[in-house]
Coordinates of C-alpha atoms in Angstrom, one line a residue:
X1 CA 6.5 111.6 -105.3
X2 CA 10.2 111.8 -103.8
X3 CA 8.8 110.7 -100.4
X4 CA 9.4 106.8 -100.4
X5 CA 8.6 106.6 -104.3
X6 CA 10.7 103.4 -104.5
X7 CA 8.4 101.6 -102.1
X8 CA 5.3 101.1 -104.3
X9 CA 4.1 98.2 -106.3
X10 CA 3.4 97.5 -110.0
X11 CA -0.2 95.9 -110.7
X12 CA -0.8 93.6 -113.7
X13 CA -4.5 92.6 -114.6
X14 CA -7.1 92.1 -117.3
X15 CA -10.7 91.7 -117.6
X16 CA -12.5 90.2 -120.3
X17 CA -16.2 91.5 -120.3
X18 CA -18.6 93.4 -122.8
X19 CA -17.7 97.2 -123.0
X20 CA -20.5 99.1 -124.4
X21 CA -18.6 102.5 -124.7
X22 CA -15.0 101.8 -124.7
X23 CA -14.4 105.7 -125.0
X24 CA -16.2 106.3 -121.8
X25 CA -14.3 103.6 -120.0
X26 CA -11.0 105.0 -121.2
X27 CA -11.9 108.6 -120.1
X28 CA -12.8 107.3 -116.4
X29 CA -9.7 105.1 -116.3
X30 CA -7.3 107.9 -117.3
X31 CA -8.8 110.2 -114.8
X32 CA -8.8 107.7 -112.1
X33 CA -4.9 106.8 -112.8
X34 CA -4.0 110.5 -112.9
X35 CA -6.1 111.1 -109.7
X36 CA -3.9 108.2 -108.1
X37 CA -0.8 109.5 -109.6
X38 CA -0.4 106.1 -111.3
X39 CA 1.8 105.5 -114.3
X40 CA 1.8 102.7 -116.8
X41 CA -0.2 101.4 -119.6
X42 CA -3.9 100.5 -119.8
X43 CA -5.6 99.0 -122.9
X44 CA -9.4 99.5 -123.3
X45 CA -11.6 97.6 -125.9
X46 CA -14.9 96.4 -126.6
X47 CA -13.7 93.0 -125.3
X48 CA -12.6 94.5 -122.0
X49 CA -9.5 95.8 -120.1
X50 CA -5.8 95.2 -119.8
X51 CA -3.7 97.1 -117.5
X52 CA -0.4 97.4 -116.0
X53 CA 0.2 100.4 -113.6
X54 CA 2.8 101.6 -110.9
X55 CA 2.4 103.7 -107.9
X56 CA 2.6 103.9 -104.1
X57 CA 1.1 101.2 -102.0
X58 CA -1.7 103.5 -100.9
X59 CA -2.7 104.4 -104.5
X60 CA -2.4 100.8 -106.0
X61 CA -4.9 99.3 -103.2
X62 CA -7.1 102.3 -103.7
X63 CA -7.1 101.4 -107.4
X64 CA -8.1 97.9 -106.9
X65 CA -10.9 98.9 -104.3
X66 CA -12.3 101.2 -107.2
X67 CA -11.9 98.8 -110.0
X68 CA -13.5 96.0 -107.9
X69 CA -16.4 98.5 -107.3
X70 CA -16.9 99.4 -110.9
X71 CA -20.3 98.0 -112.2
X72 CA -18.7 96.9 -115.4
X73 CA -16.5 94.5 -113.8
X74 CA -18.9 93.3 -111.1
X75 CA -18.7 89.6 -110.5
X76 CA -16.0 89.3 -113.1
X77 CA -13.0 90.9 -111.7
X78 CA -11.9 89.8 -108.3
X79 CA -9.0 90.7 -105.9
X80 CA -7.0 87.5 -107.0
X81 CA -6.8 88.7 -110.6
X82 CA -4.5 91.6 -109.5
X83 CA -0.9 90.4 -109.7
X84 CA 1.6 92.7 -107.8
X85 CA 5.3 93.1 -107.8
X86 CA 7.8 95.6 -105.9
X87 CA 8.0 98.6 -108.1
X88 CA 6.2 102.1 -108.4
X89 CA 5.4 105.1 -110.4
X90 CA 9.1 105.3 -111.4
X91 CA 8.8 101.9 -113.4
X92 CA 7.1 103.4 -116.3
X93 CA 8.0 106.7 -118.3
X94 CA 4.4 107.9 -118.2
X95 CA 0.9 107.2 -118.2
X96 CA -0.9 105.9 -121.5
X97 CA -4.5 105.0 -121.7
X98 CA -6.2 104.1 -125.0
X99 CA -8.9 102.2 -126.9
X100 CA -8.0 99.5 -129.1
X101 CA -9.6 96.7 -131.1
X102 CA -8.0 93.9 -129.0
X103 CA -6.8 94.2 -125.1
X104 CA -4.0 92.0 -126.3
X105 CA -2.6 92.4 -129.6
X106 CA -3.0 89.1 -131.2
X107 CA -4.0 90.6 -134.4
X108 CA -7.0 88.5 -134.8
X109 CA -10.8 90.0 -134.7
X110 CA -12.1 89.3 -131.5
X111 CA -15.4 88.7 -133.2
X112 CA -13.8 85.6 -135.2
X113 CA -11.6 84.2 -132.1
X114 CA -13.3 85.2 -128.9
X115 CA -11.8 84.9 -125.3
X116 CA -15.1 82.8 -124.5
X117 CA -13.7 79.7 -126.5
X118 CA -10.6 79.6 -124.0
X119 CA -8.7 76.4 -122.9
X120 CA -9.2 74.8 -119.3
X121 CA -7.6 77.0 -116.6
X122 CA -5.4 75.2 -114.1
X123 CA -4.5 76.6 -110.8
X124 CA -0.6 77.0 -110.0
X125 CA -0.9 73.8 -108.0
X126 CA -2.8 72.0 -110.7
X127 CA -0.2 73.2 -113.4
X128 CA 2.5 72.4 -111.0
X129 CA 1.3 68.8 -111.0
X130 CA 1.1 68.6 -114.6
X131 CA 4.2 69.9 -115.4
X132 CA 5.9 67.3 -113.0
X133 CA 4.0 64.5 -114.6
X134 CA 4.9 65.8 -118.1
X135 CA 8.6 66.0 -117.0
X136 CA 8.7 62.7 -115.9
X137 CA 7.1 61.0 -118.9
X138 CA 9.4 63.1 -121.2
X139 CA 12.4 61.7 -119.4
X140 CA 11.5 58.5 -120.4
X141 CA 10.5 59.7 -124.0
X142 CA 6.9 59.0 -123.8
X143 CA 4.8 62.1 -123.4
X144 CA 1.7 63.3 -125.2
X145 CA 2.1 66.6 -123.9
X146 CA 3.7 70.0 -125.0
X147 CA 4.3 72.7 -122.6
X148 CA 3.8 75.7 -124.7
X149 CA 5.1 79.4 -124.0
X150 CA 3.1 81.8 -125.6
X151 CA 5.6 84.6 -125.0
X152 CA 8.0 86.1 -127.3
X153 CA 11.7 84.9 -127.8
X154 CA 13.4 87.4 -125.6
X155 CA 10.8 86.9 -122.5
X156 CA 11.5 83.0 -122.7
X157 CA 15.3 83.5 -123.2
X158 CA 15.7 84.6 -119.6
X159 CA 13.2 82.5 -117.9
X160 CA 11.1 79.5 -118.8
X161 CA 9.6 76.2 -117.6
X162 CA 11.9 73.2 -117.9
X163 CA 11.0 71.4 -121.1
X164 CA 9.0 74.0 -122.6
X165 CA 8.4 74.5 -126.3
X166 CA 9.2 78.4 -126.7
X167 CA 8.4 79.9 -130.2
X168 CA 11.1 82.0 -131.9
X169 CA 8.6 84.8 -132.2
X170 CA 9.0 88.6 -132.1
X171 CA 5.6 89.7 -131.1
X172 CA 2.4 87.8 -130.0
X173 CA 0.6 88.8 -133.2
X174 CA 3.0 86.2 -134.9
X175 CA 1.8 83.5 -132.5
X176 CA -1.5 82.6 -134.6
X177 CA 0.9 82.2 -137.7
X178 CA 3.4 80.0 -135.7
X179 CA 0.4 77.7 -134.7
X180 CA -0.5 77.5 -138.2
X181 CA 2.7 76.6 -139.6
X182 CA 3.3 74.0 -137.1
X183 CA -0.2 72.4 -136.5
X184 CA 1.4 69.1 -137.2
X185 CA 3.3 69.5 -133.9
X186 CA 0.2 69.7 -131.7
X187 CA -2.0 66.8 -133.4
X188 CA -3.6 64.8 -130.8
X189 CA -1.4 66.4 -128.1
X190 CA -2.4 67.8 -124.4
X191 CA -1.2 71.4 -124.6
X192 CA -0.2 73.2 -121.3
X193 CA 0.1 76.8 -122.1
X194 CA 1.4 79.7 -120.0
X195 CA 2.4 83.5 -120.3
X196 CA 3.1 86.3 -117.9
X197 CA -0.1 87.1 -116.4
X198 CA -2.6 84.8 -118.3
X199 CA -4.0 87.1 -120.8
X200 CA -2.0 86.0 -124.0
X201 CA -3.6 82.4 -123.0
X202 CA -7.0 83.6 -123.1
X203 CA -6.9 84.4 -126.7
X204 CA -3.9 82.0 -127.7
X205 CA -5.8 79.0 -126.2
X206 CA -9.2 79.9 -128.1
X207 CA -7.0 80.2 -131.4
X208 CA -5.3 76.9 -130.9
X209 CA -8.6 75.3 -130.0
X210 CA -10.2 76.7 -133.2
X211 CA -7.7 74.5 -135.2
X212 CA -9.4 71.3 -133.6
X213 CA -6.2 69.3 -133.8
X214 CA -5.2 69.2 -129.9
X215 CA -6.7 66.4 -127.6
X216 CA -6.8 69.4 -124.6
X217 CA -5.9 72.5 -124.2
X218 CA -5.1 73.8 -120.7
X219 CA -3.6 77.1 -119.6
X220 CA -2.0 78.4 -116.3
X221 CA -4.3 80.8 -114.5
X222 CA -2.9 83.8 -113.6
X223 CA 0.1 83.3 -115.6
X224 CA 4.1 82.7 -114.4
X225 CA 3.2 85.5 -111.9
X226 CA 0.7 83.6 -109.9
X227 CA 2.7 80.5 -110.3
X228 CA 6.0 82.0 -108.6
X229 CA 4.0 83.2 -105.8
X230 CA 3.1 79.5 -104.9
X231 CA 6.3 78.0 -106.5
X232 CA 9.2 80.3 -106.2
X233 CA 11.5 77.4 -106.7
X234 CA 9.3 75.2 -109.0
X235 CA 9.7 74.4 -112.4
X236 CA 10.2 77.8 -113.9
X237 CA 13.8 78.7 -113.9
X238 CA 15.3 82.4 -114.2
X239 CA 13.6 85.6 -114.2
X240 CA 10.2 86.8 -115.4
X241 CA 10.4 89.3 -117.8
X242 CA 8.0 92.3 -117.6
X243 CA 7.1 95.2 -119.7
X244 CA 8.3 98.2 -117.8
X245 CA 11.6 99.9 -117.0
X246 CA 12.5 96.8 -114.7
X247 CA 12.6 94.3 -117.5
X248 CA 12.7 91.5 -115.4
X249 CA 11.7 90.2 -111.8
X250 CA 13.4 87.6 -110.0
X251 CA 12.2 84.4 -108.0
X252 CA 14.9 82.1 -108.0
X253 CA 18.6 82.5 -108.4
X254 CA 18.9 80.5 -111.8
X255 CA 20.3 82.3 -114.6
X256 CA 19.5 80.5 -117.8
X257 CA 20.7 83.0 -120.5
X258 CA 24.2 84.1 -121.4
X259 CA 26.0 87.3 -122.5
X260 CA 25.7 87.9 -126.3
X261 CA 29.6 88.5 -126.5
X262 CA 31.6 86.4 -124.1
X263 CA 28.9 83.8 -123.2
X264 CA 29.2 84.2 -119.4
X265 CA 25.9 83.6 -117.6
X266 CA 23.9 86.9 -117.7
X267 CA 20.3 87.7 -117.8
X268 CA 19.8 91.5 -117.6
X269 CA 18.7 93.3 -120.4
X270 CA 19.8 96.5 -121.7
X271 CA 18.7 98.4 -124.7
X272 CA 20.8 98.3 -127.6
X273 CA 23.2 101.4 -127.5
X274 CA 22.4 102.2 -131.2
X275 CA 20.3 105.1 -131.2
X276 CA 17.0 104.2 -133.2
X277 CA 17.4 100.4 -132.5
X278 CA 14.8 98.9 -130.1
X279 CA 16.3 95.5 -129.7
X280 CA 17.2 94.2 -126.2
X281 CA 20.8 92.9 -125.6
X282 CA 22.2 90.8 -123.0
X283 CA 25.9 92.2 -122.7
X284 CA 27.4 91.4 -119.4
X285 CA 29.5 94.3 -117.3
X286 CA 32.8 93.1 -118.4
X287 CA 31.7 93.3 -122.2
X288 CA 30.0 96.9 -121.3
X289 CA 33.2 98.2 -120.3
X290 CA 34.9 97.0 -123.5
X291 CA 32.3 99.3 -125.1
X292 CA 30.3 96.3 -126.5
X293 CA 26.8 97.6 -125.8
X294 CA 24.9 97.1 -129.2
X295 CA 22.8 94.2 -130.1
X296 CA 24.9 93.2 -133.2
X297 CA 28.0 94.3 -135.0
X298 CA 25.9 96.4 -137.6
X299 CA 24.6 98.5 -134.7
X300 CA 27.9 98.5 -133.2
X301 CA 29.3 100.0 -136.3
X302 CA 26.3 102.4 -136.8
X303 CA 26.9 103.8 -133.5
X304 CA 30.5 104.7 -134.2
X305 CA 29.3 106.6 -137.2
X306 CA 26.9 108.6 -135.3
X307 CA 24.0 109.3 -137.6
X308 CA 24.2 112.6 -139.2
X309 CA 20.4 112.7 -140.2
X310 CA 18.2 115.2 -139.3
X311 CA 17.0 114.5 -135.4
X312 CA 13.4 114.8 -136.1
X313 CA 13.5 111.4 -138.0
X314 CA 12.5 108.4 -136.2
X315 CA 13.6 105.3 -138.3
X316 CA 12.5 101.9 -138.4
X317 CA 15.8 100.1 -137.6
X318 CA 16.8 97.1 -139.3
X319 CA 19.9 95.3 -138.0
X320 CA 21.5 91.7 -138.2
X321 CA 19.3 91.0 -135.2
X322 CA 15.9 91.8 -136.9
X323 CA 17.2 90.2 -140.4
X324 CA 18.4 87.1 -138.7
X325 CA 15.0 86.5 -137.0
X326 CA 12.5 85.2 -139.6
X327 CA 9.2 87.0 -139.1
X328 CA 7.5 83.5 -138.4
X329 CA 9.8 80.5 -137.9
X330 CA 8.6 77.1 -138.5
X331 CA 9.5 75.1 -135.4
X332 CA 11.6 71.8 -136.2
X333 CA 11.0 69.9 -133.1
X334 CA 12.3 66.6 -132.4
X335 CA 14.7 66.2 -129.8
X336 CA 15.1 69.7 -129.0
X337 CA 11.9 69.7 -127.2
X338 CA 13.2 67.1 -124.5
X339 CA 16.6 68.9 -124.3
X340 CA 15.4 71.1 -121.5
X341 CA 16.8 74.6 -120.7
X342 CA 18.9 74.7 -123.9
X343 CA 19.2 78.1 -125.6

């Protein structure tokens, strides 16, 4: 493990397909990852598999080879479906493989809204052209298109496509409610959707299509990951948030977010320093040095009165941040959509 452990990679992939025996696939997957010393998270369900794993280059390429030869994924999964970035086993605390109802947690039964009803997939090149066209029309105030970010607020905060609509949601299971509460917004529009690796769009676009209000629904195939491989300096600015210990990967030098305390440009997340809080905070080195390391004043106070509770308890932490963020915000969009790059 110590030998060159830092020069490995992290893979991100998913495959929608019918899985007759998820428990069996789960056990096989777990054994495979352990054998290759991979860490990370893999979700298995009757609708397919979704994983992000890290390890040495040898291990990850073997993993891809084995995955491609697994009869279940034959002719569905291909080399192209694996997105890779620099990293390794150290990017994850451990290995977690489990069986779930959905391979991406949208909170809606796959039998009701199926990945089979997805939007039209666009390659990074096609998506790039669409965004270009959208931006030039929007600048003249005459666009019939919405560029929709399907990710959570803390992801879009540090990196996004110019001119996008980025919902103020905390998790993907709020996305359907967000759509329901903002249906007017999507009426007769062409919608261009994107997410990190493409998987949230598979179900998100199916959900939006099920509402039958949009003119057309498109999605970026392979997500921002694949787009940045082709257009590192394209219309996506800032960093790409990833769900592992790296927090973000970088393709251009732009910083589009600011330190929570002093407002200086800053986009490197840390976990709130208050013990039970799981919020991410943007606090720059000089503010950190001043001891400003919590997500909000409530947590900063809490940290000073170090909790004297029995250490065994895990608490669902409520703080200013979680209270301030409504569970599902209703988007009031007018000029804001066209004011690109604003926080």
